[in-house]
Amino acid sequence: MNKLEPSPAKGQSLVSWGAPATSGLALVCIPWAGAGAAPFRAWTPVLGDTATVYGLRLAGRESRRAEPPAETAGEVVSEVVAELADRGVTRVALFGQCFGAVLAFELAKALTHDGHDIEVSHLLVAAQLAPPHFTEADPTAEHDLLQYVPAHFRDEPDFVQLLLPIIAADIGLVSRYVYRPGAALTTPITVVYGARDDQLSRARLDAWRRETTGPTTFHEVAEGDHLFAGDAWLRLAETVRAAL
């Protein structure tokens, strides 16, 4: 019998840049489908005195390319909870964009309701419908995966070909997501959307109010499209800072 090949060692999922914030608050930032931690590096100068910015590097991308992508939100949540505990984090804010909002919401629920000693001070979501409507657009249908590739990368075919399988895996994870009603969060929720987002409207986001007994606020980023490309990326960071 052939010996089983060892599985690749897991890399760290949380990546930070710069010195830890004196506030003691960690901000975990979860990207859109196919993206890694790197885009959030630019947020550190904006938010560094408010929170320690951690970008979430999911399996299958960046330095974790050799690892198979997660198949369920639960896998990601368990990994992040364990790493937060290992780092000694006691107070966290969670930001999720698009696909990442699904994971941020489930992470907030796990930290709040599953007996962990980590306080969730704020949940921030951008460019995503409220649960239980995450999958209402039928994620099992054929998708234009290029919509998740930032415009400035679309003229680099080799890079796009690397991204598409990861994007497809993330879309598959969402397609398997099941919303389980339960106790509402008590955490404040901030919902951010782009004025130029042609996939979402402010009215379609209002159901986020039902997911917490705390306050829910809504912020429009004037320059923002669905991925908050270009200058809108730092405007999004400034919106997150103001909310925190």
PDB file of C-alpha atoms in Angstrom:
ATOM      1  CA  MET A   1       0.000   0.000   0.000  1.00  0.00           C
ATOM      2  CA  ASN A   2       1.300   3.408  -0.895  1.00  0.00           C
ATOM      3  CA  LYS A   3       1.806   5.801   1.936  1.00  0.00           C
ATOM      4  CA  LEU A   4      -0.514   8.751   1.960  1.00  0.00           C
ATOM      5  CA  GLU A   5       1.091  11.990   0.935  1.00  0.00           C
ATOM      6  CA  PRO A   6       1.195  14.436   3.839  1.00  0.00           C
ATOM      7  CA  SER A   7      -1.188  17.351   3.448  1.00  0.00           C
ATOM      8  CA  PRO A   8       0.484  20.726   3.080  1.00  0.00           C
ATOM      9  CA  ALA A   9       1.037  22.600   6.306  1.00  0.00           C
ATOM     10  CA  LYS A  10      -1.550  25.262   6.913  1.00  0.00           C
ATOM     11  CA  GLY A  11      -0.368  28.823   6.615  1.00  0.00           C
ATOM     12  CA  GLN A  12      -1.555  31.616   8.836  1.00  0.00           C
ATOM     13  CA  SER A  13      -4.924  32.962   7.854  1.00  0.00           C
ATOM     14  CA  LEU A  14      -4.570  36.378   9.540  1.00  0.00           C
ATOM     15  CA  VAL A  15      -2.017  38.814   8.160  1.00  0.00           C
ATOM     16  CA  SER A  16      -1.199  42.176   9.738  1.00  0.00           C
ATOM     17  CA  TRP A  17       1.088  45.052   8.856  1.00  0.00           C
ATOM     18  CA  GLY A  18       2.754  47.572  11.139  1.00  0.00           C
ATOM     19  CA  ALA A  19       2.716  47.860  14.919  1.00  0.00           C
ATOM     20  CA  PRO A  20      -0.321  46.694  16.919  1.00  0.00           C
ATOM     21  CA  ALA A  21      -2.822  49.437  17.753  1.00  0.00           C
ATOM     22  CA  THR A  22      -2.756  50.692  21.332  1.00  0.00           C
ATOM     23  CA  SER A  23      -6.563  50.445  21.442  1.00  0.00           C
ATOM     24  CA  GLY A  24      -6.379  46.669  21.772  1.00  0.00           C
ATOM     25  CA  LEU A  25      -8.992  46.296  19.038  1.00  0.00           C
ATOM     26  CA  ALA A  26      -8.375  43.864  16.178  1.00  0.00           C
ATOM     27  CA  LEU A  27     -10.130  44.474  12.854  1.00  0.00           C
ATOM     28  CA  VAL A  28     -10.466  41.271  10.822  1.00  0.00           C
ATOM     29  CA  CYS A  29     -11.056  42.113   7.146  1.00  0.00           C
ATOM     30  CA  ILE A  30     -12.510  39.413   4.898  1.00  0.00           C
ATOM     31  CA  PRO A  31     -12.260  40.027   1.122  1.00  0.00           C
ATOM     32  CA  TRP A  32     -14.536  39.412  -1.825  1.00  0.00           C
ATOM     33  CA  ALA A  33     -14.528  36.146  -3.812  1.00  0.00           C
ATOM     34  CA  GLY A  34     -11.087  35.210  -5.104  1.00  0.00           C
ATOM     35  CA  ALA A  35      -9.200  37.933  -3.232  1.00  0.00           C
ATOM     36  CA  GLY A  36      -6.579  37.588  -0.527  1.00  0.00           C
ATOM     37  CA  ALA A  37      -5.315  39.637   2.390  1.00  0.00           C
ATOM     38  CA  ALA A  38      -3.097  41.983   0.359  1.00  0.00           C
ATOM     39  CA  PRO A  39      -5.717  44.662  -0.536  1.00  0.00           C
ATOM     40  CA  PHE A  40      -6.139  45.487   3.149  1.00  0.00           C
ATOM     41  CA  ARG A  41      -2.499  46.464   3.594  1.00  0.00           C
ATOM     42  CA  ALA A  42      -3.419  49.924   2.288  1.00  0.00           C
ATOM     43  CA  TRP A  43      -5.906  50.262   5.155  1.00  0.00           C
ATOM     44  CA  THR A  44      -3.249  50.169   7.892  1.00  0.00           C
ATOM     45  CA  PRO A  45      -2.222  53.852   7.547  1.00  0.00           C
ATOM     46  CA  VAL A  46      -5.908  54.852   7.670  1.00  0.00           C
ATOM     47  CA  LEU A  47      -6.948  52.640  10.574  1.00  0.00           C
ATOM     48  CA  GLY A  48      -3.689  51.876  12.382  1.00  0.00           C
ATOM     49  CA  ASP A  49      -4.377  54.112  15.375  1.00  0.00           C
ATOM     50  CA  THR A  50      -7.925  52.755  15.704  1.00  0.00           C
ATOM     51  CA  ALA A  51      -7.412  49.005  15.303  1.00  0.00           C
ATOM     52  CA  THR A  52      -4.817  46.444  14.309  1.00  0.00           C
ATOM     53  CA  VAL A  53      -5.787  45.588  10.741  1.00  0.00           C
ATOM     54  CA  TYR A  54      -5.752  41.886   9.890  1.00  0.00           C
ATOM     55  CA  GLY A  55      -6.444  40.759   6.332  1.00  0.00           C
ATOM     56  CA  LEU A  56      -7.865  37.251   6.018  1.00  0.00           C
ATOM     57  CA  ARG A  57      -5.779  35.048   3.726  1.00  0.00           C
ATOM     58  CA  LEU A  58      -7.975  32.084   2.868  1.00  0.00           C
ATOM     59  CA  ALA A  59      -6.584  28.777   1.682  1.00  0.00           C
ATOM     60  CA  GLY A  60      -5.908  28.597  -2.060  1.00  0.00           C
ATOM     61  CA  ARG A  61      -4.453  32.085  -2.557  1.00  0.00           C
ATOM     62  CA  GLU A  62      -1.299  34.130  -2.012  1.00  0.00           C
ATOM     63  CA  SER A  63       1.155  32.224   0.216  1.00  0.00           C
ATOM     64  CA  ARG A  64      -1.511  29.527   0.786  1.00  0.00           C
ATOM     65  CA  ARG A  65      -1.956  28.630  -2.896  1.00  0.00           C
ATOM     66  CA  ALA A  66      -0.948  25.007  -2.320  1.00  0.00           C
ATOM     67  CA  GLU A  67      -3.793  24.448   0.147  1.00  0.00           C
ATOM     68  CA  PRO A  68      -7.232  23.354  -1.096  1.00  0.00           C
ATOM     69  CA  PRO A  69      -9.867  26.079  -0.709  1.00  0.00           C
ATOM     70  CA  ALA A  70     -12.355  25.735   2.133  1.00  0.00           C
ATOM     71  CA  GLU A  71     -15.646  24.125   1.193  1.00  0.00           C
ATOM     72  CA  THR A  72     -17.861  25.565   3.931  1.00  0.00           C
ATOM     73  CA  ALA A  73     -18.172  28.752   5.935  1.00  0.00           C
ATOM     74  CA  GLY A  74     -17.849  26.641   9.080  1.00  0.00           C
ATOM     75  CA  GLU A  75     -14.327  25.555   8.118  1.00  0.00           C
ATOM     76  CA  VAL A  76     -13.201  29.158   7.760  1.00  0.00           C
ATOM     77  CA  VAL A  77     -14.904  30.265  10.971  1.00  0.00           C
ATOM     78  CA  SER A  78     -13.266  27.495  13.010  1.00  0.00           C
ATOM     79  CA  GLU A  79      -9.844  28.356  11.602  1.00  0.00           C
ATOM     80  CA  VAL A  80     -10.166  32.079  12.321  1.00  0.00           C
ATOM     81  CA  VAL A  81     -11.559  31.579  15.834  1.00  0.00           C
ATOM     82  CA  ALA A  82      -8.632  29.301  16.684  1.00  0.00           C
ATOM     83  CA  GLU A  83      -6.091  31.766  15.323  1.00  0.00           C
ATOM     84  CA  LEU A  84      -7.641  34.721  17.154  1.00  0.00           C
ATOM     85  CA  ALA A  85      -7.451  32.727  20.389  1.00  0.00           C
ATOM     86  CA  ASP A  86      -3.823  31.767  19.698  1.00  0.00           C
ATOM     87  CA  ARG A  87      -2.960  35.436  19.200  1.00  0.00           C
ATOM     88  CA  GLY A  88      -4.609  36.401  22.477  1.00  0.00           C
ATOM     89  CA  VAL A  89      -7.172  38.684  20.843  1.00  0.00           C
ATOM     90  CA  THR A  90      -9.927  39.652  23.282  1.00  0.00           C
ATOM     91  CA  ARG A  91     -11.833  42.319  21.319  1.00  0.00           C
ATOM     92  CA  VAL A  92     -12.509  42.242  17.604  1.00  0.00           C
ATOM     93  CA  ALA A  93     -14.403  44.113  14.902  1.00  0.00           C
ATOM     94  CA  LEU A  94     -15.285  42.201  11.744  1.00  0.00           C
ATOM     95  CA  PHE A  95     -15.439  43.556   8.200  1.00  0.00           C
ATOM     96  CA  GLY A  96     -16.627  41.490   5.250  1.00  0.00           C
ATOM     97  CA  GLN A  97     -16.993  42.556   1.637  1.00  0.00           C
ATOM     98  CA  CYS A  98     -19.321  40.817  -0.797  1.00  0.00           C
ATOM     99  CA  PHE A  99     -18.536  37.071  -0.373  1.00  0.00           C
ATOM    100  CA  GLY A 100     -16.574  38.013   2.752  1.00  0.00           C
ATOM    101  CA  ALA A 101     -19.698  39.364   4.459  1.00  0.00           C
ATOM    102  CA  VAL A 102     -21.078  35.812   4.597  1.00  0.00           C
ATOM    103  CA  LEU A 103     -18.006  34.706   6.537  1.00  0.00           C
ATOM    104  CA  ALA A 104     -17.926  37.827   8.736  1.00  0.00           C
ATOM    105  CA  PHE A 105     -21.563  37.293   9.731  1.00  0.00           C
ATOM    106  CA  GLU A 106     -21.031  33.627  10.606  1.00  0.00           C
ATOM    107  CA  LEU A 107     -17.832  34.501  12.487  1.00  0.00           C
ATOM    108  CA  ALA A 108     -19.736  37.122  14.509  1.00  0.00           C
ATOM    109  CA  LYS A 109     -22.397  34.549  15.389  1.00  0.00           C
ATOM    110  CA  ALA A 110     -19.829  31.955  16.438  1.00  0.00           C
ATOM    111  CA  LEU A 111     -17.862  34.360  18.626  1.00  0.00           C
ATOM    112  CA  THR A 112     -21.050  35.735  20.199  1.00  0.00           C
ATOM    113  CA  HIS A 113     -23.044  32.571  20.810  1.00  0.00           C
ATOM    114  CA  ASP A 114     -20.529  29.724  21.149  1.00  0.00           C
ATOM    115  CA  GLY A 115     -18.912  30.657  24.465  1.00  0.00           C
ATOM    116  CA  HIS A 116     -15.677  32.205  23.211  1.00  0.00           C
ATOM    117  CA  ASP A 117     -13.819  34.797  25.305  1.00  0.00           C
ATOM    118  CA  ILE A 118     -13.585  37.253  22.424  1.00  0.00           C
ATOM    119  CA  GLU A 119     -15.871  40.285  22.340  1.00  0.00           C
ATOM    120  CA  VAL A 120     -17.294  41.318  18.965  1.00  0.00           C
ATOM    121  CA  SER A 121     -17.514  45.102  19.137  1.00  0.00           C
ATOM    122  CA  HIS A 122     -18.819  45.747  15.608  1.00  0.00           C
ATOM    123  CA  LEU A 123     -19.839  43.945  12.424  1.00  0.00           C
ATOM    124  CA  LEU A 124     -19.280  45.851   9.185  1.00  0.00           C
ATOM    125  CA  VAL A 125     -20.469  44.510   5.842  1.00  0.00           C
ATOM    126  CA  ALA A 126     -20.089  45.937   2.350  1.00  0.00           C
ATOM    127  CA  ALA A 127     -21.778  45.151  -0.975  1.00  0.00           C
ATOM    128  CA  GLN A 128     -23.784  42.178   0.256  1.00  0.00           C
ATOM    129  CA  LEU A 129     -27.421  41.274   0.794  1.00  0.00           C
ATOM    130  CA  ALA A 130     -28.588  40.498   4.309  1.00  0.00           C
ATOM    131  CA  PRO A 131     -28.976  36.927   5.476  1.00  0.00           C
ATOM    132  CA  PRO A 132     -30.997  34.845   4.764  1.00  0.00           C
ATOM    133  CA  HIS A 133     -30.784  36.348   1.255  1.00  0.00           C
ATOM    134  CA  PHE A 134     -27.064  35.750   0.625  1.00  0.00           C
ATOM    135  CA  THR A 135     -27.901  33.133  -2.002  1.00  0.00           C
ATOM    136  CA  GLU A 136     -31.098  34.570  -3.452  1.00  0.00           C
ATOM    137  CA  ALA A 137     -29.360  35.305  -6.757  1.00  0.00           C
ATOM    138  CA  ASP A 138     -28.980  31.537  -7.302  1.00  0.00           C
ATOM    139  CA  PRO A 139     -25.230  31.047  -6.825  1.00  0.00           C
ATOM    140  CA  THR A 140     -25.514  27.603  -8.469  1.00  0.00           C
ATOM    141  CA  ALA A 141     -26.286  29.276 -11.791  1.00  0.00           C
ATOM    142  CA  GLU A 142     -23.583  30.186 -14.281  1.00  0.00           C
ATOM    143  CA  HIS A 143     -21.658  33.270 -13.159  1.00  0.00           C
ATOM    144  CA  ASP A 144     -19.569  35.868 -14.898  1.00  0.00           C
ATOM    145  CA  LEU A 145     -16.559  35.257 -12.670  1.00  0.00           C
ATOM    146  CA  LEU A 146     -14.714  38.187 -14.218  1.00  0.00           C
ATOM    147  CA  GLN A 147     -16.956  40.558 -12.268  1.00  0.00           C
ATOM    148  CA  TYR A 148     -14.930  39.609  -9.186  1.00  0.00           C
ATOM    149  CA  VAL A 149     -11.605  40.444 -10.853  1.00  0.00           C
ATOM    150  CA  PRO A 150     -10.598  44.092 -10.303  1.00  0.00           C
ATOM    151  CA  ALA A 151     -10.665  45.967 -13.608  1.00  0.00           C
ATOM    152  CA  HIS A 152      -6.945  46.791 -13.559  1.00  0.00           C
ATOM    153  CA  PHE A 153      -6.102  43.049 -13.581  1.00  0.00           C
ATOM    154  CA  ARG A 154      -8.409  41.981 -16.415  1.00  0.00           C
ATOM    155  CA  ASP A 155      -5.801  42.723 -19.100  1.00  0.00           C
ATOM    156  CA  GLU A 156      -3.386  40.213 -17.526  1.00  0.00           C
ATOM    157  CA  PRO A 157      -4.672  36.851 -18.817  1.00  0.00           C
ATOM    158  CA  ASP A 158      -2.191  34.695 -16.924  1.00  0.00           C
ATOM    159  CA  PHE A 159      -3.155  36.312 -13.651  1.00  0.00           C
ATOM    160  CA  VAL A 160      -6.863  36.038 -14.446  1.00  0.00           C
ATOM    161  CA  GLN A 161      -6.472  32.317 -15.155  1.00  0.00           C
ATOM    162  CA  LEU A 162      -4.935  31.867 -11.705  1.00  0.00           C
ATOM    163  CA  LEU A 163      -7.792  33.735 -10.080  1.00  0.00           C
ATOM    164  CA  LEU A 164     -10.786  32.125 -11.778  1.00  0.00           C
ATOM    165  CA  PRO A 165     -10.593  28.703 -10.041  1.00  0.00           C
ATOM    166  CA  ILE A 166     -10.297  30.406  -6.650  1.00  0.00           C
ATOM    167  CA  ILE A 167     -13.274  32.647  -7.419  1.00  0.00           C
ATOM    168  CA  ALA A 168     -15.267  29.601  -8.535  1.00  0.00           C
ATOM    169  CA  ALA A 169     -14.401  27.816  -5.271  1.00  0.00           C
ATOM    170  CA  ASP A 170     -15.565  30.794  -3.225  1.00  0.00           C
ATOM    171  CA  ILE A 171     -18.824  31.025  -5.178  1.00  0.00           C
ATOM    172  CA  GLY A 172     -19.288  27.308  -4.550  1.00  0.00           C
ATOM    173  CA  LEU A 173     -18.850  27.861  -0.814  1.00  0.00           C
ATOM    174  CA  VAL A 174     -21.616  30.472  -0.866  1.00  0.00           C
ATOM    175  CA  SER A 175     -23.861  28.162  -2.894  1.00  0.00           C
ATOM    176  CA  ARG A 176     -23.581  25.597  -0.070  1.00  0.00           C
ATOM    177  CA  TYR A 177     -24.251  28.167   2.636  1.00  0.00           C
ATOM    178  CA  VAL A 178     -27.382  27.586   4.706  1.00  0.00           C
ATOM    179  CA  TYR A 179     -28.748  30.400   6.843  1.00  0.00           C
ATOM    180  CA  ARG A 180     -29.778  29.084  10.251  1.00  0.00           C
ATOM    181  CA  PRO A 181     -32.074  31.427  12.167  1.00  0.00           C
ATOM    182  CA  GLY A 182     -31.255  31.775  15.827  1.00  0.00           C
ATOM    183  CA  ALA A 183     -30.575  34.345  18.481  1.00  0.00           C
ATOM    184  CA  ALA A 184     -29.884  37.743  16.968  1.00  0.00           C
ATOM    185  CA  LEU A 185     -26.573  39.470  17.452  1.00  0.00           C
ATOM    186  CA  THR A 186     -26.348  42.329  19.941  1.00  0.00           C
ATOM    187  CA  THR A 187     -23.429  43.885  18.067  1.00  0.00           C
ATOM    188  CA  PRO A 188     -23.834  47.140  16.116  1.00  0.00           C
ATOM    189  CA  ILE A 189     -23.925  46.519  12.366  1.00  0.00           C
ATOM    190  CA  THR A 190     -22.707  48.991   9.776  1.00  0.00           C
ATOM    191  CA  VAL A 191     -23.797  48.323   6.185  1.00  0.00           C
ATOM    192  CA  VAL A 192     -21.779  50.011   3.431  1.00  0.00           C
ATOM    193  CA  TYR A 193     -22.717  50.212  -0.242  1.00  0.00           C
ATOM    194  CA  GLY A 194     -21.382  51.996  -3.295  1.00  0.00           C
ATOM    195  CA  ALA A 195     -23.423  54.645  -5.069  1.00  0.00           C
ATOM    196  CA  ARG A 196     -22.238  53.144  -8.386  1.00  0.00           C
ATOM    197  CA  ASP A 197     -22.984  49.529  -7.471  1.00  0.00           C
ATOM    198  CA  ASP A 198     -25.209  48.202 -10.253  1.00  0.00           C
ATOM    199  CA  GLN A 199     -25.899  44.937  -8.386  1.00  0.00           C
ATOM    200  CA  LEU A 200     -27.371  46.249  -5.129  1.00  0.00           C
ATOM    201  CA  SER A 201     -29.637  49.053  -3.988  1.00  0.00           C
ATOM    202  CA  ARG A 202     -30.049  50.620  -0.570  1.00  0.00           C
ATOM    203  CA  ALA A 203     -33.571  49.191  -0.242  1.00  0.00           C
ATOM    204  CA  ARG A 204     -32.347  45.621  -0.729  1.00  0.00           C
ATOM    205  CA  LEU A 205     -29.946  45.996   2.201  1.00  0.00           C
ATOM    206  CA  ASP A 206     -32.457  47.049   4.841  1.00  0.00           C
ATOM    207  CA  ALA A 207     -33.056  43.492   6.104  1.00  0.00           C
ATOM    208  CA  TRP A 208     -29.683  43.606   7.892  1.00  0.00           C
ATOM    209  CA  ARG A 209     -31.625  45.354  10.691  1.00  0.00           C
ATOM    210  CA  ARG A 210     -33.228  42.037  11.624  1.00  0.00           C
ATOM    211  CA  GLU A 211     -29.872  40.389  12.414  1.00  0.00           C
ATOM    212  CA  THR A 212     -29.076  42.407  15.551  1.00  0.00           C
ATOM    213  CA  THR A 213     -30.808  43.939  18.539  1.00  0.00           C
ATOM    214  CA  GLY A 214     -28.151  46.664  18.431  1.00  0.00           C
ATOM    215  CA  PRO A 215     -28.107  49.678  16.117  1.00  0.00           C
ATOM    216  CA  THR A 216     -27.833  49.240  12.351  1.00  0.00           C
ATOM    217  CA  THR A 217     -26.454  52.089  10.264  1.00  0.00           C
ATOM    218  CA  PHE A 218     -26.067  52.504   6.498  1.00  0.00           C
ATOM    219  CA  HIS A 219     -23.343  54.395   4.643  1.00  0.00           C
ATOM    220  CA  GLU A 220     -23.079  55.163   0.944  1.00  0.00           C
ATOM    221  CA  VAL A 221     -19.640  55.619  -0.629  1.00  0.00           C
ATOM    222  CA  ALA A 222     -20.146  58.066  -3.481  1.00  0.00           C
ATOM    223  CA  GLU A 223     -17.267  56.772  -5.630  1.00  0.00           C
ATOM    224  CA  GLY A 224     -17.947  53.093  -4.919  1.00  0.00           C
ATOM    225  CA  ASP A 225     -18.813  50.380  -7.411  1.00  0.00           C
ATOM    226  CA  HIS A 226     -19.423  46.775  -6.314  1.00  0.00           C
ATOM    227  CA  LEU A 227     -15.731  46.154  -5.511  1.00  0.00           C
ATOM    228  CA  PHE A 228     -14.954  49.727  -4.370  1.00  0.00           C
ATOM    229  CA  ALA A 229     -12.239  50.023  -6.990  1.00  0.00           C
ATOM    230  CA  GLY A 230      -9.768  52.892  -7.285  1.00  0.00           C
ATOM    231  CA  ASP A 231     -10.094  55.827  -4.901  1.00  0.00           C
ATOM    232  CA  ALA A 232     -13.208  54.275  -3.366  1.00  0.00           C
ATOM    233  CA  TRP A 233     -11.030  51.660  -1.655  1.00  0.00           C
ATOM    234  CA  LEU A 234      -9.556  54.229   0.732  1.00  0.00           C
ATOM    235  CA  ARG A 235     -12.931  55.957   1.076  1.00  0.00           C
ATOM    236  CA  LEU A 236     -14.227  52.590   2.258  1.00  0.00           C
ATOM    237  CA  ALA A 237     -11.406  52.400   4.823  1.00  0.00           C
ATOM    238  CA  GLU A 238     -12.309  55.889   6.057  1.00  0.00           C
ATOM    239  CA  THR A 239     -15.943  54.821   6.410  1.00  0.00           C
ATOM    240  CA  VAL A 240     -14.868  51.820   8.482  1.00  0.00           C
ATOM    241  CA  ARG A 241     -12.688  54.055  10.668  1.00  0.00           C
ATOM    242  CA  ALA A 242     -15.570  56.465  11.277  1.00  0.00           C
ATOM    243  CA  ALA A 243     -17.878  53.579  12.232  1.00  0.00           C
ATOM    244  CA  LEU A 244     -15.374  52.212  14.734  1.00  0.00           C
TER     245      LEU A 244
END
